[in-house]
Short mmCIF file of C-alpha atoms and ligand atoms in Angstrom, two decimals:
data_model
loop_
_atom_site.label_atom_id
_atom_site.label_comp_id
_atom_site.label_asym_id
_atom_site.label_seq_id
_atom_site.Cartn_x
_atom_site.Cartn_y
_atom_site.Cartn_z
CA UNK A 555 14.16 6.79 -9.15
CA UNK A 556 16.41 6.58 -12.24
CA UNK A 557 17.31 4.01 -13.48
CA UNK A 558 14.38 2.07 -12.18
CA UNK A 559 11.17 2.55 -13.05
CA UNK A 560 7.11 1.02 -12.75
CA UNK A 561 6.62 -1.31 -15.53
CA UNK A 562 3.54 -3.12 -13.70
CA UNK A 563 1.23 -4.38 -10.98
CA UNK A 564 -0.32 -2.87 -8.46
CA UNK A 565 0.34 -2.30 -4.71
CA UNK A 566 -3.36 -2.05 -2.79
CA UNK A 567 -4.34 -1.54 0.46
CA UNK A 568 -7.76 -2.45 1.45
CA UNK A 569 -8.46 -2.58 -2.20
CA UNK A 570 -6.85 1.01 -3.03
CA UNK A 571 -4.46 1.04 -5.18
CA UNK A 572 -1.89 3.84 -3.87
CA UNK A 573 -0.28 3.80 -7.21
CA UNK A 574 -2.65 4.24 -10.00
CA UNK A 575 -5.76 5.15 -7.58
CA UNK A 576 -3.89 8.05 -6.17
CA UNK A 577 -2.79 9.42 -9.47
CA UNK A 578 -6.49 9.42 -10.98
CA UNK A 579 -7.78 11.08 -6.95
CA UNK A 580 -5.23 13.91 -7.63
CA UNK A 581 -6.44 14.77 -10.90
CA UNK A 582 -9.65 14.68 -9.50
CA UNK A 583 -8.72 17.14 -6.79
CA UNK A 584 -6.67 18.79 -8.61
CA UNK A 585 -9.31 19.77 -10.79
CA UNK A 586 -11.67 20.73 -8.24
CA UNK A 587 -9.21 23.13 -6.35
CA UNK A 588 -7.70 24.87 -9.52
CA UNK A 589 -11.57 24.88 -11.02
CA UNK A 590 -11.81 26.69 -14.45
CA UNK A 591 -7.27 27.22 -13.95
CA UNK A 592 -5.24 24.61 -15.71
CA UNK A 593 -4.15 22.09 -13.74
CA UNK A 594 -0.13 22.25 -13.71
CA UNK A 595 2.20 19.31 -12.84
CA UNK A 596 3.30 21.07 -9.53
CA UNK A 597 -0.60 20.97 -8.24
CA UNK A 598 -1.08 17.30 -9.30
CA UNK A 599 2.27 15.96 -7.16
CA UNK A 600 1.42 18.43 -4.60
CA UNK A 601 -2.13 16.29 -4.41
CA UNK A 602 -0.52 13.10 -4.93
CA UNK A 603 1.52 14.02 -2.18
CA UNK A 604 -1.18 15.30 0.48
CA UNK A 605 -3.51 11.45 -0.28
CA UNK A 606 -0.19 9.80 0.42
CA UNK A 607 0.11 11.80 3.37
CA UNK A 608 -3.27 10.54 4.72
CA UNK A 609 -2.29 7.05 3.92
CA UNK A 610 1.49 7.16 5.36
CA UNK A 611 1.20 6.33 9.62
CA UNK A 612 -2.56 5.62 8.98
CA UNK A 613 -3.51 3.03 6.53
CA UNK A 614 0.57 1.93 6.60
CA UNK A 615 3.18 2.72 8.30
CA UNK A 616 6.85 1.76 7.80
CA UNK A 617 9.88 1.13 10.21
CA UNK A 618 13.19 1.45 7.38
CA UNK A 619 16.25 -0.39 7.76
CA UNK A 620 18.62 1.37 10.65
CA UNK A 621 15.37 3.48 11.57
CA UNK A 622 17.10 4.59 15.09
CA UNK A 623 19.33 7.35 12.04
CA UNK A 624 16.18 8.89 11.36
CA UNK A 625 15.75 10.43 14.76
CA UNK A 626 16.21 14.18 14.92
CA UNK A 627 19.29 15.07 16.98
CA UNK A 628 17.75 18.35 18.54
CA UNK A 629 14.75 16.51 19.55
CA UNK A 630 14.20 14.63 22.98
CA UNK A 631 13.38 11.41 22.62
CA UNK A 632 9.87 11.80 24.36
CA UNK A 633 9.58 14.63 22.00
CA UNK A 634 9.25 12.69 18.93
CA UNK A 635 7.06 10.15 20.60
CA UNK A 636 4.82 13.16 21.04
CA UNK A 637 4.69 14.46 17.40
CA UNK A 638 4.49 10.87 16.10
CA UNK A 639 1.29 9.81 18.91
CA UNK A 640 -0.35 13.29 18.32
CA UNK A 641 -0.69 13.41 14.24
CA UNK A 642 -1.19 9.57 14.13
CA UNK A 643 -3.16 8.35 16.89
CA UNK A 644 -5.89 9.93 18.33
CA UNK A 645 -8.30 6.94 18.96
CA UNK A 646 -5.02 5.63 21.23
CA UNK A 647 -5.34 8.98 23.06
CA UNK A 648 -9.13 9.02 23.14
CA UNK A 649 -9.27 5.26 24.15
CA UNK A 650 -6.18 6.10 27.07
CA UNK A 651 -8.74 8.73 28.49
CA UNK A 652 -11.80 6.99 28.73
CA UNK A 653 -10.11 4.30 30.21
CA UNK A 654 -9.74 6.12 33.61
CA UNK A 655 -11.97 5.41 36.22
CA UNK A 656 -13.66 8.73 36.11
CA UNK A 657 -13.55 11.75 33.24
CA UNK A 658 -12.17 15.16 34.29
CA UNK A 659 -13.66 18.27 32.27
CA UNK A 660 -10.43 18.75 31.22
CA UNK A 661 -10.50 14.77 29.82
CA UNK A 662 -13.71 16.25 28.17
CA UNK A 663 -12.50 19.03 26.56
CA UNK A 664 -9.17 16.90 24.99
CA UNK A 665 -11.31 14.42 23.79
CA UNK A 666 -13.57 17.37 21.87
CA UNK A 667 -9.92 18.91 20.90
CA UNK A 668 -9.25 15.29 19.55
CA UNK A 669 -12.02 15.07 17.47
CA UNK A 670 -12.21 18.29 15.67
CA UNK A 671 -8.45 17.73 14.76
CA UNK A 672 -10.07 14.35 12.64
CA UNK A 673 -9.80 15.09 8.64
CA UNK A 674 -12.63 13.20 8.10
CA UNK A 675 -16.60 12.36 9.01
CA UNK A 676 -15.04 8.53 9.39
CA UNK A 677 -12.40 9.14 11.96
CA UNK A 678 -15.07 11.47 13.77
CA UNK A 679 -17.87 8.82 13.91
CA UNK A 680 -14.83 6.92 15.12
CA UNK A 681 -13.78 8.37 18.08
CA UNK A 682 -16.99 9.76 19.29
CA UNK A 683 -17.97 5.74 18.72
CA UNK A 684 -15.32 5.25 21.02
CA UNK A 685 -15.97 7.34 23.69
CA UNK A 686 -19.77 6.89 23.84
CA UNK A 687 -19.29 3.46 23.41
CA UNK A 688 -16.63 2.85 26.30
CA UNK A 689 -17.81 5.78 28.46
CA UNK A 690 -19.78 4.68 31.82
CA UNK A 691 -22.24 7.90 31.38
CA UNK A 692 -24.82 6.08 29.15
CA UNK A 693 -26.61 2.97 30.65
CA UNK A 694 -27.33 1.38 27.46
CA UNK A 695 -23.90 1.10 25.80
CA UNK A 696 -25.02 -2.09 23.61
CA UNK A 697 -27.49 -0.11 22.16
CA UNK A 698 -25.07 2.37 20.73
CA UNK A 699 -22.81 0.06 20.10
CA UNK A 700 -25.38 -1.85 17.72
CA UNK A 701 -26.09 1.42 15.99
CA UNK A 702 -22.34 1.98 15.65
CA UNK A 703 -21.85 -1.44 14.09
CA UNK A 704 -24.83 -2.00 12.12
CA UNK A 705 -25.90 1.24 10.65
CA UNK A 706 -26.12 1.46 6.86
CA UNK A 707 -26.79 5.18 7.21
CA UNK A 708 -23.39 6.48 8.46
CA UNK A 709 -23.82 10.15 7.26
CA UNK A 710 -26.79 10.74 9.77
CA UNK A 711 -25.31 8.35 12.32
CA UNK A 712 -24.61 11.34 15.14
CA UNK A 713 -28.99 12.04 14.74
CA UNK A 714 -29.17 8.52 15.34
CA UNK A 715 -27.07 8.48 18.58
CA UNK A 716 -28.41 11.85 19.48
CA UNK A 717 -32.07 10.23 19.31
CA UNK A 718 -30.65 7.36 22.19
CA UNK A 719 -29.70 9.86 24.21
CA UNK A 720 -32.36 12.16 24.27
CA UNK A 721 -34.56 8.96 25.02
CA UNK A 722 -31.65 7.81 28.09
CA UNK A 723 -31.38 11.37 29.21
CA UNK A 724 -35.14 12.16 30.53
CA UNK A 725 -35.81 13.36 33.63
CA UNK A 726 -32.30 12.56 34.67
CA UNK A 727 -30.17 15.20 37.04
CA UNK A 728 -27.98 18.01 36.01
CA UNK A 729 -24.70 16.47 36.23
CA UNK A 730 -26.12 13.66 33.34
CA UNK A 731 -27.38 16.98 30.79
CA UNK A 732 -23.62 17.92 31.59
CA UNK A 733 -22.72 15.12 29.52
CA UNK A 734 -25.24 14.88 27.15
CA UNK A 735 -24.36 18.78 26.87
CA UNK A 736 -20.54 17.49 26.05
CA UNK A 737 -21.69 14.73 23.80
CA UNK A 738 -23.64 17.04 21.77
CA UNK A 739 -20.70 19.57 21.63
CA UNK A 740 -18.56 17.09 19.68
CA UNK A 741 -21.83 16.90 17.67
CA UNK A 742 -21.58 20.18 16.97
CA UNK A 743 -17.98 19.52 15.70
CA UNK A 744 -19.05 18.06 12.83
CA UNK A 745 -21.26 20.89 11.91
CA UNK A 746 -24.72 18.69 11.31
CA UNK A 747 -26.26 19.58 14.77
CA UNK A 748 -27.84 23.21 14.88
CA UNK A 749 -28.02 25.30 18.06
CA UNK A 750 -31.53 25.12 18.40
CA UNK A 751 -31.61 21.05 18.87
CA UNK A 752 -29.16 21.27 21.96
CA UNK A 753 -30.94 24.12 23.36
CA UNK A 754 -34.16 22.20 23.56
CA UNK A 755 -33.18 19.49 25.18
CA UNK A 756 -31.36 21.72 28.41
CA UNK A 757 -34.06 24.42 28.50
CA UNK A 758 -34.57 23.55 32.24
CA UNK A 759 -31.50 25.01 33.60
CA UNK A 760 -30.96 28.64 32.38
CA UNK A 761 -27.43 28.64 34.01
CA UNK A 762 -26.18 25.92 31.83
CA UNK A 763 -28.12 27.23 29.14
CA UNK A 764 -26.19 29.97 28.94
CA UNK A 765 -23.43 28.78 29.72
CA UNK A 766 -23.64 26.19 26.69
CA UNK A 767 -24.17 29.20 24.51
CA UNK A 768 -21.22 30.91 25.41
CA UNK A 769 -19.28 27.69 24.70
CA UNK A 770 -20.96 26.85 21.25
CA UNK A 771 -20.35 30.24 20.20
CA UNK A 772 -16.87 29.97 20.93
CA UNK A 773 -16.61 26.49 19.61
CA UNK A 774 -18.68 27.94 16.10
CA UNK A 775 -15.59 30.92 15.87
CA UNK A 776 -13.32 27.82 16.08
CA UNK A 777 -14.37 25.91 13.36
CA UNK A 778 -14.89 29.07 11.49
CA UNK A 779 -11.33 30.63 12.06
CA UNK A 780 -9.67 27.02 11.56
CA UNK A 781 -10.10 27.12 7.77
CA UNK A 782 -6.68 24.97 6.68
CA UNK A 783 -5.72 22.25 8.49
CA UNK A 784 -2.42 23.95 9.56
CA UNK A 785 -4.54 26.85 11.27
CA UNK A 786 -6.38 23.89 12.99
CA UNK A 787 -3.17 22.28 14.17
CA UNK A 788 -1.93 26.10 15.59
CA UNK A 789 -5.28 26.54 17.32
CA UNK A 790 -4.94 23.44 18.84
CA UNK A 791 -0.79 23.63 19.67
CA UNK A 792 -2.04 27.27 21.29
CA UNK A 793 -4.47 25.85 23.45
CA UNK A 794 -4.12 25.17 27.17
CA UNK A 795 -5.73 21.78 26.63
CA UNK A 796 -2.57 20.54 24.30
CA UNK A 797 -0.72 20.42 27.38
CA UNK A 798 -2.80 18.01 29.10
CA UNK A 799 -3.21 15.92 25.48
CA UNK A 800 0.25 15.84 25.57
CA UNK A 801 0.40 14.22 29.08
CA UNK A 802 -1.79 11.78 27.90
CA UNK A 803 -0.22 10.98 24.90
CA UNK A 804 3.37 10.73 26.62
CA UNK A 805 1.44 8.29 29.52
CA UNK A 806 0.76 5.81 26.04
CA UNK A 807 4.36 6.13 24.88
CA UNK A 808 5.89 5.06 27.97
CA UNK A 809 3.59 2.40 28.09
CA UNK A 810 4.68 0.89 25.23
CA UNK A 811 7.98 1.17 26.09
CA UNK A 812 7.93 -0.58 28.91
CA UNK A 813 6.79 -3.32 27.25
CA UNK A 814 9.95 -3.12 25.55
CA UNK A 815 12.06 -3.59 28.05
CA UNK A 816 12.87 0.15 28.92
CA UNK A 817 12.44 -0.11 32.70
CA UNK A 818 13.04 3.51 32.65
CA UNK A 819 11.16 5.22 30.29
CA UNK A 820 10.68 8.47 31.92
CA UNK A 821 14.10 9.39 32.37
CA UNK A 822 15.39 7.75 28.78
CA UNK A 823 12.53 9.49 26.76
CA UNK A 824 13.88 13.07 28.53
CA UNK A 825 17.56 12.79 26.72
CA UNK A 826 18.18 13.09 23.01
CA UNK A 827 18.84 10.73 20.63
CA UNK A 828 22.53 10.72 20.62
CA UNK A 829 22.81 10.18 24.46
CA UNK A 830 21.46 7.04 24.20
CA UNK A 831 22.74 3.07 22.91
CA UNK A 832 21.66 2.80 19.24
CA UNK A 833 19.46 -0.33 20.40
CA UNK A 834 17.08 2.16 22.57
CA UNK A 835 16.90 4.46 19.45
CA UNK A 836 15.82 1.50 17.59
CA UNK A 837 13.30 0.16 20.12
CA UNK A 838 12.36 3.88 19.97
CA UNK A 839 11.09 3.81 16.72
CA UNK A 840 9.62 0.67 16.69
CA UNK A 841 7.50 1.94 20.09
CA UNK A 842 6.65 4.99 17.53
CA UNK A 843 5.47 2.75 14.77
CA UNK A 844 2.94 0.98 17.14
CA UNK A 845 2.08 3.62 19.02
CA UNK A 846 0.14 4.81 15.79
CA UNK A 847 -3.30 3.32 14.96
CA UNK A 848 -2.35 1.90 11.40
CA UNK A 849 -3.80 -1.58 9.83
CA UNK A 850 0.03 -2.38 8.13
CA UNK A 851 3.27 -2.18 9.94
CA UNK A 852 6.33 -2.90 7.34
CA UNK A 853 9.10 -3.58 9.18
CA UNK A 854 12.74 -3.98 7.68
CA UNK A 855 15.26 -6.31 9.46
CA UNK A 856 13.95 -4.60 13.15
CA UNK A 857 15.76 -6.53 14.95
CA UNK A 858 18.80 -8.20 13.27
CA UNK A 859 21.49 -6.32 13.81
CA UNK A 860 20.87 -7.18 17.67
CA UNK A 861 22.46 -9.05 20.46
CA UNK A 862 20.00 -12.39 20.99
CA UNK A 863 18.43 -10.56 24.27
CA UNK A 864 17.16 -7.67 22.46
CA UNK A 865 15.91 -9.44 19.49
CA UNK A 866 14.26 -11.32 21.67
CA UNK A 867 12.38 -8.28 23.47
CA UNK A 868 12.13 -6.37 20.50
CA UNK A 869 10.42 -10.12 18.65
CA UNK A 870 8.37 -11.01 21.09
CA UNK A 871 7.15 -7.08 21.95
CA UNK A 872 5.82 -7.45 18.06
CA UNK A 873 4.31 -10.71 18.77
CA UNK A 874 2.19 -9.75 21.76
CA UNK A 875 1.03 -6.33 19.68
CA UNK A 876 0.05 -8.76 16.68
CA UNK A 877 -2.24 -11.07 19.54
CA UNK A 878 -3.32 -7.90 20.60
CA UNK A 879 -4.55 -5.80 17.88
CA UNK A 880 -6.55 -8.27 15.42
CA UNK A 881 -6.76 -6.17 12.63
CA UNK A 882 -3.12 -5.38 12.44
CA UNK A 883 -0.72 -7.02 9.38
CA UNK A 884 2.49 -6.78 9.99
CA UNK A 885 5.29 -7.59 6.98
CA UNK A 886 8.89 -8.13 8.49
CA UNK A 887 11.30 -8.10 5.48
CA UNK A 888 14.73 -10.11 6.85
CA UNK A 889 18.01 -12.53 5.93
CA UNK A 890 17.72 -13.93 9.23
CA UNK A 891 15.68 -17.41 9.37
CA UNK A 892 15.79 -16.86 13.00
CA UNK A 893 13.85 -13.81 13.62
CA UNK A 894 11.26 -14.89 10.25
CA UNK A 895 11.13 -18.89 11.54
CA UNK A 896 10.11 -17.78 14.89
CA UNK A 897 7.43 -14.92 14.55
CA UNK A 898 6.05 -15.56 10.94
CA UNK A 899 2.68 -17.21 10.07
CA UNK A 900 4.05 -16.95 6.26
CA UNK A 901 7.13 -17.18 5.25
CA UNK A 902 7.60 -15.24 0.86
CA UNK A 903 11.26 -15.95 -0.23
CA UNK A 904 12.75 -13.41 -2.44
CA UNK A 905 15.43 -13.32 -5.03
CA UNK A 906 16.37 -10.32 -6.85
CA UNK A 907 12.73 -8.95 -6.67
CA UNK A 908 10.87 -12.00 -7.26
CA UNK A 909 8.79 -13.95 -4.86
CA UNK A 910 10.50 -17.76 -5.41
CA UNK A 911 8.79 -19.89 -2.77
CA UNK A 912 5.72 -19.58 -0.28
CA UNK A 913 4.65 -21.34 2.41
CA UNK A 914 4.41 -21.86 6.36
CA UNK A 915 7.47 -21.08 8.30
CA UNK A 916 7.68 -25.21 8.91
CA UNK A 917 7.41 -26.13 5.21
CA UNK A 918 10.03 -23.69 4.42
CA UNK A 919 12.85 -24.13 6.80
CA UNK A 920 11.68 -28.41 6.86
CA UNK A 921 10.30 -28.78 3.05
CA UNK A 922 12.08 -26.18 1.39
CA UNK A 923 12.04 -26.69 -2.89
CA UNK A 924 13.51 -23.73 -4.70
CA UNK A 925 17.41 -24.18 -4.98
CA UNK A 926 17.68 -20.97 -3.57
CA UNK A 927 15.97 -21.29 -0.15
CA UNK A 928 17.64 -24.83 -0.04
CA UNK A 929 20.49 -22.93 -0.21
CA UNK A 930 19.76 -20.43 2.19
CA UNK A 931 18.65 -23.14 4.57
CA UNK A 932 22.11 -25.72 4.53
CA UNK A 933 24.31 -21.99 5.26
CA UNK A 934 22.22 -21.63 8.15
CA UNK A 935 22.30 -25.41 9.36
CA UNK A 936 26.05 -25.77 8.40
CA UNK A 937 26.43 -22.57 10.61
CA UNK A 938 25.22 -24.01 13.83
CA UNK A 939 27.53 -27.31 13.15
CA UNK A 940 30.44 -25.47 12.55
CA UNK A 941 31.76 -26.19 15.78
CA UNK A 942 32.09 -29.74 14.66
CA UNK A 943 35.96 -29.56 13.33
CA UNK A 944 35.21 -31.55 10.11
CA UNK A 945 32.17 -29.60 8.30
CA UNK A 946 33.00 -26.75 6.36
CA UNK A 947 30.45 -23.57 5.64
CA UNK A 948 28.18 -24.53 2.77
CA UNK A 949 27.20 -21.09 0.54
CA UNK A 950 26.01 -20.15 -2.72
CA UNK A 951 28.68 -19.67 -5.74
CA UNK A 952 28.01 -15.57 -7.72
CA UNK A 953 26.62 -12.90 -6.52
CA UNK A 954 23.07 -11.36 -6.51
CA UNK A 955 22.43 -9.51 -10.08
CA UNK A 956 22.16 -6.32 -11.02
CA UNK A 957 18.53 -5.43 -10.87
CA UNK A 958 18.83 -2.75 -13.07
CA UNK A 959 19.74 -5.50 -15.87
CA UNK A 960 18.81 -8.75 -14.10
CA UNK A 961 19.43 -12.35 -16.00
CA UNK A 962 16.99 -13.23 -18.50
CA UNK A 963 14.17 -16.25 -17.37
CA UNK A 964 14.84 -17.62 -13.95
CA UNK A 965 16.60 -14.64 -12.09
CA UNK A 966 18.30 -17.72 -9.77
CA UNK A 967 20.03 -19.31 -12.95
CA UNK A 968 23.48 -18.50 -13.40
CA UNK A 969 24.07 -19.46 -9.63
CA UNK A 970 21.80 -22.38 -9.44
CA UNK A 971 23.46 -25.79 -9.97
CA UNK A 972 20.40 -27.55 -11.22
CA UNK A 973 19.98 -25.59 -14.05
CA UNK A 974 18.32 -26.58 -17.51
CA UNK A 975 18.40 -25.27 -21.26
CA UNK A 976 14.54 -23.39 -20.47
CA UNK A 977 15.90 -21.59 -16.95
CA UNK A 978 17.73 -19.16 -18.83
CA UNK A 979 15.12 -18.94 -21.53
CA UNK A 980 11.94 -18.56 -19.49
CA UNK A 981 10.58 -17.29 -16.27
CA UNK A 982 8.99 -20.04 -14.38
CA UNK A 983 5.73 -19.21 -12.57
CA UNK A 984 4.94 -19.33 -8.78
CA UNK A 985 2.94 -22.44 -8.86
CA UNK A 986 1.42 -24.33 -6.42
CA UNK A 987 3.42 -27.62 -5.48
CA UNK A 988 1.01 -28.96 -2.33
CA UNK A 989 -1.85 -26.72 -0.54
CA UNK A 990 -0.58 -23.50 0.76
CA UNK A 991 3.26 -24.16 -0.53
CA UNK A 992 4.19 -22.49 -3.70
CA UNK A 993 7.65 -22.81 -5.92
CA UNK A 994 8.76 -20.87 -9.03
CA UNK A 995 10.87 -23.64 -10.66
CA UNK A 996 11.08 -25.65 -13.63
CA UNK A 997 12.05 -28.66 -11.27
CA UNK A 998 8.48 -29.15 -10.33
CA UNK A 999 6.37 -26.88 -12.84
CA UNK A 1000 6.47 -25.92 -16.15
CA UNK A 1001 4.42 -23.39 -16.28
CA UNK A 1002 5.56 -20.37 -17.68
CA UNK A 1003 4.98 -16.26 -16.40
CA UNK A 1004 3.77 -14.59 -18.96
CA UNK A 1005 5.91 -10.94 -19.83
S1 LIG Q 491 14.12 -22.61 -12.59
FE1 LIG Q 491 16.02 -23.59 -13.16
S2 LIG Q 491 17.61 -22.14 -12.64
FE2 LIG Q 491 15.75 -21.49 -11.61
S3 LIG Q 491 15.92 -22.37 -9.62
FE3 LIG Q 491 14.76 -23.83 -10.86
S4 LIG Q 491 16.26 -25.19 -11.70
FE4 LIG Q 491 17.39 -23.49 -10.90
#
C-alpha cells in the first residue's frame, strides 16, 4: 500500500515463495483459462487472488491484532466456527468421525461429502489415507499405512489401496463388501475408478449390486453437475448430509473451546458476538485459527491486552496445541517479554522492521547485546522494582522512526547511547556473536549488510 512498497526478499512457505511464485502461477493460469484471449490485469489479480486463497487458513493462517473486531455482528458465534471448520478443515472433521467407536451410514456418507469437496488429488489421498488408515474395517491397517507413507507413485495410489482390499476383502460377509463398496465410492470421487472394477468385485449380491448402481449413477450426475467449485459448495450446503457435517464440525469447535476455558461452550457459541466479553470473542478466534488444519499460525499480541488469568489460558491453550500437533509453527509477534519469555523456543527482536538480535528466550532476557533489547529488558526489570520507593522507571530517549523514511545505517542510532561515527553511516549485519545468538551491531561485528 502507498507509500510502501516491495523492494526485496522473499517470504516462502515450504519453499514457495507466495510473492514472486504466485505472480509467475497466475500468469501461468491465467494463460491457460483466457487461451488464445489476452490476458488482462483484472484476470491475473483475480488468479493471484484465488492461489492466495488456497494458501490463506491452509498452508498459513493468521490471528490480527484485536481479532475478536473481525467477528460478524449478525452471525452467532457457533456460526462462524462453522464456516471457518467447514472451508478449512476437513481432515479435523474426517479424523472427529472415525474416531467414534462405530461408523453410522450417515458418518459414511459425510466423510464421501468431505472428500469430494477437496480441491485437490493431495487433500483426497489425504483424507481417504485417513479414514482407511484409522478405520477398524480393514485388518491390516499397517499395510496401508506403509503404502500411504512410502509410495513414490502417488497418482495411482487409490489402485494401489484398491489392490489391498480386494486381496483383505475375499470371501468375507456382506456387511465387509458394504464397506469396501463405500471405500470404492470415494474412489470413484476422484474419477480414476471405472464402474466396471467395483462391479466385479460385488457381483455376488445382485441387491447391492444394484443398489451400488443406483448410487454411482447418482454420485457420476454429481460430479458432473458440480462443475465450479461454488456449484460444489451449493450441492453440498443443499444436502441433508450438511446438517449432520455440521454437527460434527460444531462437536470439534466446542472441543477446543473448552480447552480454553469456556466451561460453557454450548450456550456461549449460540449468542452473537456483541453479547459476549471481548476476551471470549478473542479466545473465539483464536479457537477458529486452530480449529483449521494449517502448518503456520501467525499470531499478533493474542493475548496481551489480557488480565494475567486469561493470558494464562489463552498461553498455555497455544502451548499444549504446539506439543500436540508436531508439524505446526507458530510465530507470536508481541511487546510483552512475558507472554514471548514464557512460550517461545526463539526469541527475533525487531526494530523498525529489522531483525536486531536472535537467540533462545534465556540468552535474550539473561545475555541480551543489542542496545535496544538491553533496553527493552532494564524497562521491564525496573518495572517489577518499582515498588521499591528509590528506583525510578528506566526507558529509551526518541521515538520509533518513520518507516516510510527510516534513519540511514543502524535504524537504532539516533536513540542509542553507544553510538559511533559508522552507525549512522552503515547498516551492521546480523552476525553471529556465540552459537545460536545473533546481534546486528557494530559493538561486536563489523560486518557490514550489503544494500
Ligand atoms: S550499531 Fe551503533 S547505533 Fe546501532 S545499536 Fe549498535 S552501537 Fe548502537
Amino acid at each position: 500500500m502507498e507509500p510502501g512498497y516491495v523492494v526485496g526478499g522473499s517470504v516462502r512457505i515450504n519453499g514457495f515463495n507466495i510473492y514472486r511464485d504466485v505472480k509467475s502461477l497466475a500468469k501461468f493460469e491465467a494463460s491457460i483459462a483466457s487461451g488464445k484471449k489476452r490476458k488482462t490485469g483484472e484476470t491475473l489479480i483475480r488468479e493471484q487472488e484465488r492461489i492466495m486463497q488456497k494458501i490463506r487458513g491452509h498452508s498459513i493462517t493468521l490471528v490480527p491484532e484485536n481479532a475478536f473486531r473481525s467477528l460478524n455482528p449478525a452471525l452467532k458465534l457457533k456460526d462462524h466456527m462453522v464456516y471457518t471448520v467447514l472451508s478449512r478443515n476437513a481432515a479435523g472433521i474426517c479424523s472427529s468421525i472415525i474416531k467414534r467407536e462405530k461408523a453410522s451410514l450417515q458418518d459414511v456418507e459425510a466423510l464421501i461429502e468431505l472428500v469430494q469437496q477437496q480441491p485437490d488429488i493431495a487433500g483426497r489421498n489425504r483424507l481417504i489415507g485417513i479414514w482407511l488408515t484409522e478405520n477398524a474395517i480393514f485388518n491390516n491397517r499397517s499395510l496401508i499405512f506403509n503404502v500411504f507413507e512410502n509410495s513414490t507413485d502417488q497418482e495411482n495410489l487409490h489402485e494401489q489401496i484398491f489392490d489391498i482390499i480386494s486381496k483383505e476383502k475375499k470371501g468375507t460377509d456382506v456387511s465387509e463388501i458394504e464397506n469396501v463398496r463405500n471405500t470404492l465410492l470415494l474412489e470413484l470421487q476422484k474419477n480414476k475408478l471405472s464402474l466396471d472394477i467395483i462391479m466385479a468385485n460385488d457381483e455376488k449380491d445382485t441387491e447391492l449390486k444394484a443398489d451400488l448402481e443406483r448410487e454411482l449413477q447418482s454420485i457420476e450426475l454429481k460430479l458432473k453437475s458440480s462443475t465450479s467449485p461454488k456449484d460444489l459448495v451449493r450441492s453440498i450446503l443443499n444436502s441433508t448430509k450438511y446438517e449432520h457435517i455440521r454437527e460434527v464440525a460444531l462437536s470439534y469447535c466446542y472441543q477446543v473451546l473448552r480447552e480454553l476455558g469456556i466451561d460453557d461452550p454450548e450456550k456461549i457459541a449460540d449468542l452473537y458476538p456483541d453479547d459476549v466479553p471481548v476476551v471470549i470473542r478473542q479466545k473465539m478466534v483464536i479457537a477458529m485459527a486452530f480449529s483449521v488444519d494449517s502448518g503456520i499460525i501467525v499470531l499478533d499480541e493474542p493475548a496481551s491486552n489480557y488480565d494475567v488469568n486469561t493470558k494464562l489460558k489463552i498461553l498455555s491453550f497455544i502451548r499444549e496445541q504446539h506439543r500436540r500437533k508436531k508439524e505446526l509453527s507458530i510465530v507470536i509477534f508481541s511487546k510483552d517479554l512475558t507472554v514471548l519469555n514464557s512460550i517461545s523456543d526463539r526469541l527475533l527482536v525487531m526494530y523498525a522492521g529489522n531483525i536486531v538480535e536472535e537467540g533462545t528466550p534465556e540468552t535474550i532476557v539473561s545475555d541480551s547485546k543489542h542496545p535496544f533489547t538491553s533496553s527493552v529488558i532494564n524497562t521491564f526489570s525496573a518495572a517489577e522494582r518499582v515498588t521499591e520507593k528509590s528506583d525510578k522507571l528506566e526507558f529509551t530517549l526518541g521515538f520509533s522512526p518513520d518507516l516510510t523514511d527510516p534513519p540511514k545505517g543502524c535504524r537504532f542510532h539516533p536513540r542509542c547511547k553507544f553510538r559511533m561515527d559508522i552507525c549512522s553511516l552503515k547498516k551492521p549485519l546480523l552476525a553471529p556473536l556465540t552459537e545460536g545468538h545473533n546481534v546486528a551491531c557494530f559493538l561486536y561485528s563489523e560486518q557490514v549488510e550489503e544494500d
